[in-house]
Amino acid sequence: MTIEHASELEGLQRAGALVASILATMREAAVPGVRTRELDALGAGMMREAGARSAPQLTYGFPGATCISVDTVVAHGIPDDTLLREGDLVNIDVSAELEGYFADTGASFVVGAASPGQQRLLDATREARDAAIAQLRAGERINGIGRTIESVAARRGLRVIRNLGSHGVGRALHESPGNIPGHYDPRDARRLHEGMVITIEPFLATHSTRAEDAGDGWSLRCQRGFAAQFEHTVVVTAGAPIVVT
């Protein structure tokens, strides 16, 4: 999506505020003994109350209102009867359609206290997201996003999951400019433009460079180690980008 009118930005910001609120509420409720299905029901209820629809359900028929990934599952985890335990590494990804606008956000966290290794992974992934957002400017190459993410990962002694990345969003969950790699691709000549709406969502890992099918048709898992993701929906401008989530 390309923002052309103030009303479009306002609509996107309303959708962004909603998914950000749902993510924060689900994160607060993610305590030991809670089932991921219960967390998902909480998010689904907030969407219904706001008159919104789950974007993964609407777009792909996903078997949950939100994606909740635990431990070695890095993305697209199906909410089920899994009980959260102290020390679990969890990712919640919330995307929704509200009044024709789609916004997408996500965050990883540890239930209870994080180990030093878990905290290092979380801090680095959040840093990669924020650094990539900070360098967004209309006219710059899209591959600068992957360059920045990869640079943070290397400095922190971590790896980038290469088959997961950012994407266009706004009037659909996934749209132009398509997939935006989290690693540097020198062949990618695409450029950012004024009003472009994209996600920034690095996936950093301790050992893996790919996420593999977990066998349920949806979930993607690290074969070794763990991974984390942090995500915002962002509008590109000639100056500082606008974060709507």
Backbone as a ProteinNet text record, in pm:
[ID]
protein_1_A
[PRIMARY]
MTIEHASELEGLQRAGALVASILATMREAAVPGVRTRELDALGAGMMREAGARSAPQLTYGFPGATCISVDTVVAHGIPDDTLLREGDLVNIDVSAELEGYFADTGASFVVGAASPGQQRLLDATREARDAAIAQLRAGERINGIGRTIESVAARRGLRVIRNLGSHGVGRALHESPGNIPGHYDPRDARRLHEGMVITIEPFLATHSTRAEDAGDGWSLRCQRGFAAQFEHTVVVTAGAPIVVT
[TERTIARY]
84.5	0	87.8	44.5	109	9.7	47.2	-38.2	-38.5	-157.6	-168.8	-252.5	-334.2	-422.3	-414.9	-439.9	-435.8	-534.2	-649.1	-749.7	-697.4	-613.2	-554.6	-457.6	-375.4	-282.9	-360.4	-466.6	-547.5	-609.3	-657.8	-714.8	-610.8	-492.6	-384.1	-341	-337.6	-298.2	-400	-527.6	-628.3	-606.8	-582.4	-554.8	-426.7	-325	-198.6	-212.9	-288.9	-310.1	-383.2	-476.5	-550.9	-460.4	-382.3	-299	-191.5	-142	-43.8	-105.9	-229.8	-299.6	-326	-365.3	-390.6	-261.8	-152.2	-24.1	15.2	1.6	39.2	-46.7	-176.3	-267.2	-235	-208.9	-174.4	-40.6	54.8	185.7	170	89.5	68.2	3.6	-80.4	-151.9	-70.9	45.9	127	211.6	148.7	213.7	216.7	301	304.5	167.2	134.1	7.1	-101.9	-81	-179.9	-158.4	-265.6	-256.7	-252.4	-178.5	-170.9	-307.6	-393.4	-529.6	-607	-581.5	-649	-599.6	-471.9	-418.2	-479.6	-490.4	-547.4	-693.1	-766.7	-907.4	-918	-822.7	-819.3	-801.3	-705.7	-683.3	-802	-862.5	-978.2	-1095	-1114.6	-1222.9	-1202.7	-1078	-1049.4	-1073.4	-1040.9	-1068.4	-1217.9	-1294.8	-1440.4	-1499.4	-1456	-1509.2	-1481.2	-1368.4	-1329.5	-1387.3	-1454.5	-1506.5	-1399.7	-1290.9	-1178.7	-1184.2	-1102.8	-1092.2	-946	-923	-788.2	-737	-620.7	-565.6	-522.5	-455.1	-417.9	-538.3	-643.2	-764.7	-830.2	-842.9	-909.6	-835	-701.7	-620.2	-588	-557.1	-506	-586.1	-690.3	-762.5	-682.1	-595.6	-511.1	-598.1	-560.1	-643.1	-622.4	-625.6	-612.9	-627.7	-664.3	-675	-537.4	-444.3	-307.6	-210.4	-84.7	19.4	95.8	105.7	177.7	278.9	406	514.4	595.8	622.9	688.5	818.7	924	1057.4	1113.4	1132.1	1199.1	1111.3	980.6	894.2	917.1	952.7	989.1	877.7	788.6	683.7	564.5	446.5	322	278.6	314.9	272.1	121.6	60	-85.2	-121.2	-210.5	-257.1	-325.8	-285.8	-341.4	-341.2	-333.1	-339.5	-202.1	-100.3	32.2	25.5	76.5	83.1	215.3	209.1	331.3	398.8	531.7	611.3	715	757.6	866.1	986.4	1039.7	1156.9	1126.5	998.6	964.2	992.4	1051	1067	944.4	869.8	741	743.7	682.4	657.5	507.9	454.4	314.6	313.8	244.6	232.3	84.4	51.9	-87.6	-103.5	-191	-223.8	-374.4	-429.5	-575	-614.3	-736.4	-798.8	-904.2	-897.7	-996.2	-1035.6	-1162.7	-1215.7	-1136	-1088.9	-1018.9	-868.6	-815.3	-671.4	-612.8	-496.4	-427.6	-301.8	-282.5	-159.7	-108.9	21.8	89.1	197.8	199.2	301.8	333.5	447.3	485.2	598.5	614.3	722.6	753	878.9	922.8	953.7	937.3	962.9	980.4	1026.1	1041.1	939.1	873.2	779.5	862.1	838.2	919.3	1053.3	1158	1291.6	1366.2	1430.3	1508.6	1649.1	1704.5	1845	1931.2	2059.8	2146.2	2145.1	2147	2144.4	2014.1	1902.6	1772.6	1765	1813	1807.6	1893.7	2009.2	2097.1	2026.9	1958.4	1884.5	1772	1696.1	1585.3	1635.6	1738.4	1790.9	1843.6	1913.5	1971.6	1863.3	1758.7	1652.8	1574.8	1546.8	1479.9	1569.4	1698.8	1792.6	1794	1792.6	1793.2	1668.5	1553.3	1429.4	1438.1	1478.6	1479.6	1584.5	1699.6	1803.4	1757.7	1688.7	1638.2	1532.5	1445.6	1343.5	1409.2	1509.9	1572.8	1636.7	1680.2	1747.9	1653.8	1525	1429.9	1412.5	1429.8	1405.5	1359	1262.7	1219.2	1339.5	1349.8	1459.4	1573.5	1584.4	1691.5	1655.4	1756.4	1731.8	1669.1	1578.2	1513.9	1615.7	1720.6	1817.7	1898.5	1884.6	1946.3	1886.2	1760.4	1696	1770.7	1791.8	1864.3	2008	2071.3	2210.2	2219.5	2125.3	2125.7	2099.2	1999.6	1966.3	2084.7	2144.4	2257.4	2377	2396.6	2506.9	2490.1	2368.5	2342.2	2361.2	2308.8	2321	2467.1	2548.2	2690.1	2761.7	2732.8	2798.9	2760.5	2640.7	2591.3	2619.2	2687.5	2720.4	2600.8	2505	2383.5	2367.6	2266.2	2241	2104	2084.5	1955.5	1884.2	1756.4	1673.8	1644.9	1699.5	1700.6	1573.2	1489.3	1365.9	1243	1265.3	1157.7	1200	1104.1	1142	1024.3	1050.3	949.1	868.5	767	679	596.3	537	440.9	310.9	237.9	112.9	29.5	-95.6	-177.4	-320.7	-338.8	-472.6	-489.6	-383.3	-383.3	-272.4	-271.6	-169.3	-32.3	-26.9	99.5	76.9	150.6	132.6	264.3	259.8	378.1	448.3	580.9	676.6	713	629	658.7	753.4	825.5	916.9	1036.4	1072	1188.5	1284	1393.7	1483.1	1543.4	1569.5	1637.2	1787.7	1837.2	1980.6	2007.5	2132.2	2167.5	2172.5	2093.9	2093.9	2137.9	2261.9	2311.9	2239.5	2168.5	2097.7	1962.9	1916.2	1784	1793.3	1741.6	1751.5	1625.5	1528.5	1405.8	1436.2	1354.1	1375.1	1248.6	1268.9	1159.5	1102.8	973.5	916.1	823.3	799.4	716.4	579.3	539.7	408.4	401	511.3	510.9	488.3	401	372	433.2	519.9	587.4	597.1	625.2	664.9	816.8	869	1009.1	1008.3	1055.4	1048.3	1168.5	1278.5	1393.8	1366.9	1422.5	1422.9	1569	1615.2	1752.9	1754.6	1862	1869.2	2007	2010	2137.1	2219.8	2155.3	2228.9	2180.1	2051.3	1991.5	1993	1993.9	1975.2	1848.3	1776.8	1649.8	1550.1	1423	1315	1249.2	1230.7	1179.9	1036.7	963	825.3	822.3	737.6	727.9	637.3	571.5	491.7	342.2	298.1	153.9	96.9	179.8	134.4	142.5	176.5	182.8	311.7	338.2	447.7	583	672.9	810.1	903.3	998.6	1080	1229	1305.8	1451.9	1497.8	1583.9	1636.1	1736.4	1805.8	1901.2	1882.3	1888	1882.5	1745.9	1748.1	1624.9	1631.7	1515.2	1508.5	1407.1	1418.3	1325.1	1286.5	1173.1	1122.5	1060.1	1085.4	1013.5	966.4	844.2	784.9	704	721.6	635.2	586.1	469.1	422.9	462.5	521.5	587	547.6	534.6	513	642.7	691.7	814.9	783.5	871.3	858.6	994.3	1001.1	1129.5	1212.2	1148.5	1217.9	1204.8	1177.7	1165.6	1043.3	1057	941.8	836	713.7	602	571.3	588.5	557	411.9	329.5	186	145.5	240.1	208.2	284.9
-119.3	0	124.1	225.1	355.8	456.9	522.1	622.6	747.7	792.3	911.6	1020.6	983.9	1080.4	1064.5	1171.7	1169	1067.5	1051.3	957.4	813.5	782.5	648.7	624.8	723.2	710.5	693.3	767.8	756.7	618.3	563.3	429	325	338.4	245	258.3	379.7	400.5	340.4	344.6	281.1	129.3	70.2	-73.7	-105.5	-21	-42.5	-33.3	64.8	79.8	-41.1	-95.5	-212.1	-333.3	-366.3	-485.8	-468.2	-345	-319.6	-342.4	-299.3	-318.6	-466.3	-539	-682.6	-754.7	-722.3	-785.8	-759.3	-635.4	-601	-676.2	-688.5	-758.4	-907.5	-968	-1109.9	-1134.8	-1046.1	-1059.6	-1055.7	-967.7	-955.3	-1082	-1147	-1266.6	-1394.5	-1386.1	-1505.7	-1541.5	-1612.7	-1652.6	-1805.4	-1860.7	-2006.6	-2065.7	-2174.7	-2243.2	-2202.9	-2096.3	-2053.1	-2131.4	-2172.4	-2242	-2140	-2173.4	-2079.9	-2059.4	-2159.7	-2145.1	-2037.2	-2027.8	-1927.4	-1786.5	-1773.1	-1643.9	-1601.8	-1696.3	-1666.5	-1623.6	-1687	-1650.3	-1507.5	-1467.5	-1331.5	-1232	-1261.1	-1174.9	-1172.5	-1289.3	-1297.8	-1215.3	-1219.7	-1142.5	-992.5	-947.6	-804.8	-761.7	-848.8	-817	-803.9	-898.8	-894.2	-766.8	-730	-610.9	-484.8	-483.6	-366.1	-367.4	-476.6	-488.5	-523.9	-587.4	-625.8	-775.5	-816.5	-957.7	-1000.1	-1124.7	-1180.3	-1187.1	-1125.9	-1125.9	-1265	-1346.9	-1480.1	-1571.7	-1556.5	-1633.8	-1587.4	-1456.3	-1399.6	-1431.4	-1426.2	-1439.3	-1583.9	-1663.6	-1798.8	-1910	-1875.8	-1979.2	-2038.2	-1958.9	-2006	-2050.9	-2160.3	-2214.7	-2144.6	-2014.2	-1934.4	-1788.5	-1705.3	-1562.4	-1497.3	-1552.6	-1501.8	-1618.5	-1587.2	-1690.1	-1687	-1801.8	-1810.6	-1923.8	-1888.2	-1983.4	-1999.8	-2123.5	-2152.1	-2229	-2183	-2245.1	-2260	-2380.4	-2395	-2353.4	-2338.7	-2284.8	-2134.4	-2085.2	-1944.5	-1861.4	-1923.7	-1847.5	-1935.9	-1871.9	-1936	-2050.2	-2042	-2144.3	-2142.1	-2260.9	-2273.2	-2271.3	-2182.8	-2186.3	-2319.3	-2381.8	-2513.4	-2530	-2652.1	-2678.2	-2674.6	-2626.3	-2613.6	-2523.1	-2573.1	-2494.7	-2419.3	-2289.4	-2211.5	-2243.7	-2250.4	-2280.2	-2171.6	-2158.5	-2066.2	-2095.8	-1992	-2008.2	-2032.6	-2050.6	-2069	-1941.1	-1957.1	-1846.5	-1845.8	-1735.8	-1727.8	-1611.4	-1632.3	-1522.4	-1513.4	-1392.7	-1366.9	-1270.9	-1309.4	-1226.5	-1195.5	-1066.6	-1023.8	-938.4	-980	-900.3	-902.1	-787.5	-777.8	-677.6	-696.9	-603.1	-524.6	-392.8	-304.8	-198.5	-198	-97.8	-91.6	-209.4	-216.4	-198.2	-177.5	-158.9	-274.1	-320.6	-430.1	-377.8	-418.4	-387.1	-514.7	-518.4	-642.5	-608.6	-680.1	-656.9	-788.2	-792.6	-914.6	-888.1	-977.9	-965.2	-1101.6	-1119.2	-1238.3	-1200.7	-1296	-1271.7	-1406.2	-1401.3	-1522.2	-1519.3	-1631	-1643.4	-1646.8	-1550.3	-1541.7	-1477.9	-1527.7	-1469.8	-1531	-1445.2	-1492.1	-1530.2	-1631.9	-1666.3	-1560.4	-1551.8	-1455.2	-1474.6	-1599.6	-1625.8	-1581.4	-1609	-1565.7	-1413.9	-1347.7	-1201.6	-1141.2	-1202.2	-1153.1	-1162.5	-1274.6	-1293.2	-1191	-1171.1	-1075.9	-933.5	-894.4	-758	-732	-830.4	-813.2	-804.5	-884.9	-884.3	-754.1	-705.2	-575	-463.8	-471.6	-372.7	-374.7	-494.6	-506.4	-443.5	-467.6	-405.8	-254.2	-201.3	-56.3	11	-54.6	0.6	1.8	-104.1	-110.3	-3.2	18.7	123.7	260.7	284.4	416.5	458.9	361.3	396.9	404.1	383.8	389.4	532.7	552.3	681.2	657	733.7	725.1	746.7	661.9	670.3	575	527.1	432.8	292.3	209.8	72.6	-11	-98.1	-187.6	-281.4	-317.6	-411.8	-352.4	-222	-163.5	-217.4	-264.3	-324.7	-451	-539.9	-663.3	-638.5	-538.6	-506	-466.2	-383.5	-337.5	-452.4	-534.9	-648.2	-744.3	-775.2	-868.3	-813.1	-683.5	-619.7	-631.9	-606.9	-621.2	-766	-859.8	-1001.8	-1042.9	-1001.6	-1039.2	-981.1	-856.4	-791.6	-857.8	-912.9	-976.7	-1126.9	-1180.7	-1322.5	-1411.5	-1360.2	-1434.9	-1449.8	-1527.2	-1553.5	-1500.5	-1480	-1436.6	-1556.8	-1574.3	-1675.3	-1621.5	-1688.3	-1631.7	-1656.8	-1750.6	-1776.2	-1714.2	-1620.7	-1540.5	-1393.8	-1303.7	-1164.2	-1070.4	-945.8	-841.6	-843.9	-754.9	-758.2	-631.4	-610.1	-503.1	-537.6	-434.6	-454.9	-327.6	-331.6	-210.7	-236.1	-276.6	-313.2	-464.6	-536.6	-682.4	-718.1	-842.2	-883.4	-889	-940.1	-945.8	-885.8	-781.2	-715.5	-653.2	-573.9	-507.3	-427.4	-431.9	-481.6	-628.9	-707.6	-849.7	-876	-987.1	-1026.9	-932.6	-896.1	-811.8	-892.9	-942	-1030.1	-962.5	-1044.1	-995.7	-1004.1	-1041.6	-1044.5	-958.8	-922.2	-833.6	-910.2	-862.6	-918.3	-807.8	-810.2	-702.1	-693.2	-798.7	-798.3	-728.1	-700	-640.4	-489.3	-444.5	-303.4	-223.6	-285.8	-214.7	-99	4.8	120.2	152.7	209	258.1	385.1	408.3	532.6	593.9	720.2	797	731.5	708.7	652.6	501.3	433.7	287.3	231.3	131.4	67.7	-71.8	-97.3	-226.7	-267.9	-394.6	-438.7	-441	-426	-454.8	-561.2	-682	-793	-886	-852.2	-942.6	-1070.3	-1180.7	-1308.3	-1344.2	-1332	-1367.3	-1498.2	-1575	-1708.7	-1735	-1829	-1865.6	-1957.8	-2046.1	-2145.4	-2161.5	-2139.4	-2173	-2055.2	-2086.8	-1984.9	-2010.4	-2118.1	-2147.1	-2199.3	-2168.8	-2225.9	-2335.3	-2452.2	-2568.5	-2599.8	-2662.1	-2704.4	-2798.2	-2766.1	-2847.2	-2967.8	-2979.9	-3098.3	-3080.2	-2959.7	-2937.9	-2851.6	-2819	-2740.4	-2590.3	-2547.4	-2405	-2365.1	-2430.6	-2389.3	-2406.3	-2311.5	-2317.1	-2323.1	-2419.1	-2452.5	-2440.9	-2401.7	-2408	-2550.8	-2605.1	-2739.2	-2740.2	-2628.4	-2615	-2479	-2475.4	-2349	-2283.5	-2151.9	-2075.1	-1950.2	-1889.6	-1767.2	-1672.4	-1544.6	-1443.2	-1350.2	-1282.2	-1187.6	-1069.7	-949	-828.5	-758.1	-706.1	-653.1	-526.9	-431.3	-313.3	-296.6	-233.1	-183.3	-36.7	-0.7	130.2	195.3	327.1	405.1	478.4	459.5	524.4	668.2	761	900.9	951.5	1077.5	1137.6	1167.1	1168.8	1191.3	1070	1094.8	982.9	898.4	765.8	678.7	689	653.7	656.6	513.7	484.5	351.3	353.8	265.2	268.5	162.5	74.8	-27.6	-6
0	0	0	-70	-65.9	-10	99.8	161.7	74.3	33.4	-50	15.7	113.8	178.8	330.1	402.9	549	605.8	539.2	588.6	584.7	485.1	477	591.5	621	733.7	864	880.8	1003.2	1015.5	904.9	907.8	942.6	884.2	914.8	1059.4	1111.4	1251	1346.9	1311.3	1397	1401.2	1285.5	1282.1	1358	1342.3	1412.3	1563.1	1608.9	1753.1	1810.1	1732.1	1779.3	1796	1692.5	1704.2	1810.5	1828.6	1934.4	2071.9	2088.7	2216.4	2243.3	2139.7	2155.4	2192.5	2125.3	2156.3	2301.4	2346.9	2484.1	2585.4	2557.5	2649.3	2654	2539.3	2536	2605.2	2582	2647.4	2798.4	2849	2993.6	3051.3	2971.3	3017.8	3001.7	2939.4	2911.4	3033.6	3126.4	3251	3259.3	3345.2	3357.1	3386.2	3315.7	3335	3238.8	3162	3062.4	2933.2	2870.8	2742.1	2628.4	2523.7	2411.5	2347.6	2355	2301.7	2379.3	2508.4	2590.6	2555.5	2530.7	2488.3	2355.3	2263.4	2133.1	2145.9	2233.6	2254.5	2307.6	2389.2	2440.3	2325	2237.3	2122.1	2028.4	2005	1915.9	1969	2100.4	2161.8	2145.3	2157.9	2141.1	1996.2	1901.3	1761.1	1736.8	1789.1	1769.3	1827.3	1946.9	2013.2	1932.4	1861.2	1783.6	1641.9	1605.1	1469.3	1368.1	1416.1	1330.5	1302.1	1204.3	1169.9	1171.3	1213.2	1211.8	1069.2	1043.7	907.9	861.8	943.8	894.7	871.6	951.7	925.8	797	781	665.3	536	541.4	421.5	386.5	489.5	464	530.2	605.8	677.9	791.9	851.8	961.5	1079.5	1146	1255.1	1389.1	1388	1509.6	1470.6	1568.5	1539.8	1534.8	1611	1617.4	1602.3	1578.7	1574.2	1707.1	1772.6	1899.8	1888.7	1890	1866.3	1994.6	2032	2159.7	2138.3	2203.7	2204.1	2062.7	2010.9	1881.5	1764	1784.6	1678.5	1672.9	1554.4	1540.2	1478.3	1401.4	1333.9	1301.8	1294	1248.7	1339.9	1468	1563	1583.3	1586.3	1601.6	1750.2	1792.4	1931.5	1961.3	2071.8	2105.6	2257	2305.2	2448.7	2516.5	2446.4	2506.5	2628.4	2741.3	2864.4	2868.8	2889	2902.6	3035.8	3030.3	3149.2	3170.9	3293.1	3325.2	3236	3173	3087.9	2942.2	2905.1	2763.4	2685.2	2567.2	2472.6	2382	2382.5	2312.7	2214.2	2099.1	2005.8	1979.4	1990	1953.6	1836.7	1730.2	1610.5	1589.8	1589.9	1578.7	1453.8	1365	1246.9	1227.8	1191.3	1180.8	1073.6	1023.8	929.5	1005	994	1055.9	954.4	915.8	823	692.7	647.6	520.6	527.7	647.1	664.7	746	703.1	770.2	838.7	963.3	1036.2	1102.3	1125.1	1164.6	1266.2	1377	1477.9	1547.8	1614.8	1684.9	1782.2	1876.9	1973.9	2035	2069.9	2141.7	2287	2375.5	2517.7	2586.8	2709	2789.3	2901.4	2924.8	3036.2	3165	3251.4	3373.1	3343	3408.2	3393.6	3275.8	3196.3	3082.5	3126.4	3061.9	3082.7	3014.1	3046.2	2976.4	2825.2	2778.6	2635.4	2571.9	2638.9	2586.7	2580	2684.8	2687.3	2578.3	2552.2	2445.6	2310.2	2286.2	2161.8	2148.6	2255.6	2252.3	2228.7	2301.1	2288.1	2147.1	2091.2	1957.9	1851.3	1863.8	1763.4	1767.5	1887.7	1900.2	1844.4	1873.8	1820.7	1668	1608.8	1463.4	1402.9	1463.6	1414.4	1419.8	1534.1	1551.8	1463	1444.8	1357.6	1212.4	1170.4	1032.7	1008.5	1106.5	1092.6	1083.3	1167.1	1173.8	1042.5	960.6	836.1	715.4	735.5	624.6	574.7	446.2	382.7	239.7	193	53.9	-37.8	-140.3	-235.7	-208.9	-84.3	-50.5	-99	-116	-159.8	-48.6	-88.3	6.8	71	-2.1	55.2	170.1	192.8	311.9	440.8	433.4	550.9	590.9	493.8	521.9	562.4	501	536.4	684.5	727.6	866.9	963.2	933.2	1019.2	1029.5	915.8	912.6	989.5	981.5	1053.2	1203.8	1252	1395.9	1439.1	1361.2	1395.2	1405	1307.1	1307.1	1428.2	1458.7	1573.3	1704.4	1710.3	1832.7	1835	1733.4	1729.3	1701.6	1623.7	1592.7	1442.4	1402.2	1260.7	1221.9	1092.5	1038.2	977	1011.5	943.8	803.9	702.3	567.3	488.1	531.6	456.7	523.2	615.1	671.9	661.5	642.4	628.4	642.6	610.1	614	484.2	475.1	357	349	232	217.2	288.1	331.5	405.2	388.9	431.3	427.5	385	260.2	212.1	206.1	232.2	243.8	341.5	388.2	483.6	418.8	296.5	222.7	84.3	52.8	-75.9	-120.9	-228.8	-282.4	-171.8	-164.9	-264.5	-249.2	-186.2	-170.3	-54.8	-64.4	42.4	51.1	174	200.2	286.1	230.6	306.9	429.7	530	649.2	638.1	520.4	493.3	369.9	349	238.1	106.4	10	-125.3	-221.4	-267.6	-353.9	-487.8	-526.9	-655	-647.5	-527.3	-508.1	-533.1	-647.7	-685.8	-650.2	-585	-548.7	-453.1	-463.4	-376.1	-296.1	-180.5	-98	-160.2	-143.2	-192	-88.8	-105.1	-12.7	3.6	129.5	159.1	157.2	119.7	116.6	257.2	267	395.8	395.9	493.9	503.3	650.1	670.1	803.1	809.8	930	957.9	1065.6	1030.8	1125.8	1110.3	1173.7	1170.9	1250.1	1201.9	1272.8	1296.5	1418.5	1452.2	1529.6	1511.5	1570.2	1629	1722.2	1785.4	1697.1	1620.3	1542.3	1398	1373.7	1245.3	1148.6	1019.1	915.8	834.9	867.9	803	906.1	881.2	960.8	877.7	937.5	864.7	904.8	812.6	838.8	959.1	1056.1	1177.3	1160	1044.4	1017	1030.5	1073.5	1087.5	975.4	877.3	765.1	785.2	907.1	936.9	1008.7	1120.3	1208.3	1141.1	1168.9	1120.6	1240.6	1236.5	1352.6	1321	1421.8	1411.8	1440.5	1355.4	1380.3	1494.6	1512.6	1622.8	1687.7	1819	1889.9	1887.5	1904.8	1918.5	1831.4	1807.8	1729.5	1791.9	1755.7	1805.3	1691	1708.4	1609.7	1682.1	1628.7	1670.6	1543.8	1546.6	1423.4	1447.5	1356.4	1349.3	1206.1	1192	1062.9	1052.9	938.6	924	791.7	792.8	670.5	637.8	515.9	470.7	429.9	468.8	427.9	381.1	341.3	304.6	428.3	543.8	670.6	760	886.7	981.5	946.7	949.8	920.8	1029.9	993.8	1088	1130.5	1258.4	1312.7	1358.4	1302.8	1335.2	1437.2	1474	1573.3	1702.3
[MASK]
+++++++++++++++++++++++++++++++++++++++++++++++++++++++++++++++++++++++++++++++++++++++++++++++++++++++++++++++++++++++++++++++++++++++++++++++++++++++++++++++++++++++++++++++++++++++++++++++++++++++++++++++++++++++++++++++++++++++++++++++++++++

